[in-house]
């Protein structure tokens, strides 16, 4: 379906419990292709012969409540902040005062997310 619309094919990666980059990558992919995914799931449910895939499509479609969608979009921003901060904190040139400043900026951004209704 992505190629039918002239889009670059994107696949979800296996989620890792410990790597921010995996979480951010997965959320970024879902964020970019959410509407396509939402349109594709009913087609999979109706036409796919793989019963496991049909069950998974039904499960995903059922979970696309307004609360889920709102949470997805909020987490997308939060994980982007976390990944960027994590990447910067791993820099060998970073000293303790710069690291502390980065963490303070992250804390401010996360606090802004808590109060920003438009996020």
Short mmCIF file of C-alpha atoms in Angstrom, two decimals:
data_model
loop_
_atom_site.label_atom_id
_atom_site.label_comp_id
_atom_site.label_asym_id
_atom_site.label_seq_id
_atom_site.Cartn_x
_atom_site.Cartn_y
_atom_site.Cartn_z
CA UNK A 1 0.00 0.00 0.00
CA UNK A 2 2.90 2.37 0.67
CA UNK A 3 4.39 1.71 -2.77
CA UNK A 4 0.97 2.13 -4.40
CA UNK A 5 0.94 5.68 -3.06
CA UNK A 6 4.52 6.43 -4.10
CA UNK A 7 5.79 6.38 -0.52
CA UNK A 8 9.07 4.98 0.73
CA UNK A 9 8.35 1.62 2.37
CA UNK A 10 8.77 1.82 6.15
CA UNK A 11 8.66 -1.18 8.47
CA UNK A 12 8.26 -1.38 12.22
CA UNK A 13 11.34 -2.64 13.99
CA UNK A 14 11.32 -5.11 16.86
CA UNK A 15 10.92 -3.11 20.06
CA UNK A 16 13.82 -3.19 22.50
CA UNK A 17 13.18 -2.64 26.18
CA UNK A 18 16.41 -0.74 26.71
CA UNK A 19 17.20 1.30 23.60
CA UNK A 20 15.69 4.76 23.19
CA UNK A 21 16.62 4.73 19.54
CA UNK A 22 14.38 1.69 18.90
CA UNK A 23 11.43 3.22 20.74
CA UNK A 24 11.86 6.54 18.94
CA UNK A 25 12.26 4.84 15.57
CA UNK A 26 9.11 2.76 16.03
CA UNK A 27 7.05 5.76 17.14
CA UNK A 28 8.39 7.88 14.28
CA UNK A 29 7.38 5.20 11.75
CA UNK A 30 3.88 4.81 13.19
CA UNK A 31 3.51 8.61 13.35
CA UNK A 32 4.49 9.02 9.69
CA UNK A 33 2.27 6.21 8.44
CA UNK A 34 -0.62 6.30 10.91
CA UNK A 35 -3.40 7.15 8.43
CA UNK A 36 -2.12 4.60 5.94
CA UNK A 37 -2.02 1.98 8.70
CA UNK A 38 -5.53 2.93 9.81
CA UNK A 39 -6.82 2.48 6.23
CA UNK A 40 -4.88 -0.75 5.69
CA UNK A 41 -6.08 -2.68 8.75
CA UNK A 42 -9.72 -3.17 7.61
CA UNK A 43 -8.39 -4.38 4.26
CA UNK A 44 -6.15 -6.93 6.01
CA UNK A 45 -9.09 -8.07 8.17
CA UNK A 46 -11.33 -8.60 5.13
CA UNK A 47 -8.88 -9.99 2.58
CA UNK A 48 -5.80 -11.57 4.21
CA UNK A 49 -5.64 -15.36 4.32
CA UNK A 50 -3.10 -15.39 7.18
CA UNK A 51 -5.22 -15.82 10.32
CA UNK A 52 -2.46 -14.56 12.64
CA UNK A 53 -2.18 -11.36 10.61
CA UNK A 54 -5.97 -10.90 10.64
CA UNK A 55 -6.08 -11.32 14.43
CA UNK A 56 -3.24 -8.82 14.86
CA UNK A 57 -4.96 -6.34 12.52
CA UNK A 58 -8.22 -6.64 14.49
CA UNK A 59 -6.35 -6.13 17.75
CA UNK A 60 -4.58 -3.03 16.46
CA UNK A 61 -7.72 -1.51 14.96
CA UNK A 62 -9.61 -2.06 18.20
CA UNK A 63 -6.89 -0.25 20.13
CA UNK A 64 -7.00 2.90 17.96
CA UNK A 65 -9.18 4.84 20.38
CA UNK A 66 -8.92 8.65 20.60
CA UNK A 67 -6.97 8.26 23.86
CA UNK A 68 -4.51 5.91 22.18
CA UNK A 69 -3.99 8.28 19.26
CA UNK A 70 -3.46 11.25 21.57
CA UNK A 71 -0.98 9.24 23.64
CA UNK A 72 0.86 8.09 20.52
CA UNK A 73 1.39 11.64 19.31
CA UNK A 74 2.47 12.83 22.77
CA UNK A 75 4.91 9.94 23.21
CA UNK A 76 6.37 10.63 19.77
CA UNK A 77 7.55 14.05 20.97
CA UNK A 78 8.68 12.80 24.37
CA UNK A 79 10.76 9.95 22.94
CA UNK A 80 12.30 12.30 20.40
CA UNK A 81 13.44 14.56 23.26
CA UNK A 82 14.75 11.56 25.20
CA UNK A 83 16.61 10.08 22.25
CA UNK A 84 18.26 13.38 21.34
CA UNK A 85 19.30 13.97 24.93
CA UNK A 86 20.58 10.39 25.26
CA UNK A 87 22.64 10.77 22.08
CA UNK A 88 24.17 14.02 23.31
CA UNK A 89 24.92 12.60 26.76
CA UNK A 90 26.93 9.80 25.14
CA UNK A 91 29.30 12.28 23.49
CA UNK A 92 32.89 11.85 24.74
CA UNK A 93 33.42 15.63 24.56
CA UNK A 94 30.57 16.37 26.96
CA UNK A 95 31.61 17.60 30.39
CA UNK A 96 29.54 17.37 33.59
CA UNK A 97 28.27 20.96 33.49
CA UNK A 98 27.07 20.55 29.88
CA UNK A 99 25.42 17.26 30.80
CA UNK A 100 23.61 18.91 33.69
CA UNK A 101 22.45 21.72 31.40
CA UNK A 102 21.15 19.17 28.87
CA UNK A 103 19.19 17.40 31.59
CA UNK A 104 17.72 20.70 32.77
CA UNK A 105 16.60 21.50 29.22
CA UNK A 106 15.07 18.02 28.95
CA UNK A 107 13.24 18.55 32.23
CA UNK A 108 11.86 21.88 30.96
CA UNK A 109 10.72 20.30 27.70
CA UNK A 110 8.99 17.46 29.55
CA UNK A 111 7.30 19.93 31.89
CA UNK A 112 6.15 21.90 28.85
CA UNK A 113 4.67 18.69 27.43
CA UNK A 114 2.63 18.23 30.60
CA UNK A 115 0.99 21.64 30.21
CA UNK A 116 0.87 22.05 26.42
CA UNK A 117 -2.62 21.15 25.21
CA UNK A 118 -1.59 21.53 21.56
CA UNK A 119 1.18 18.94 21.66
#
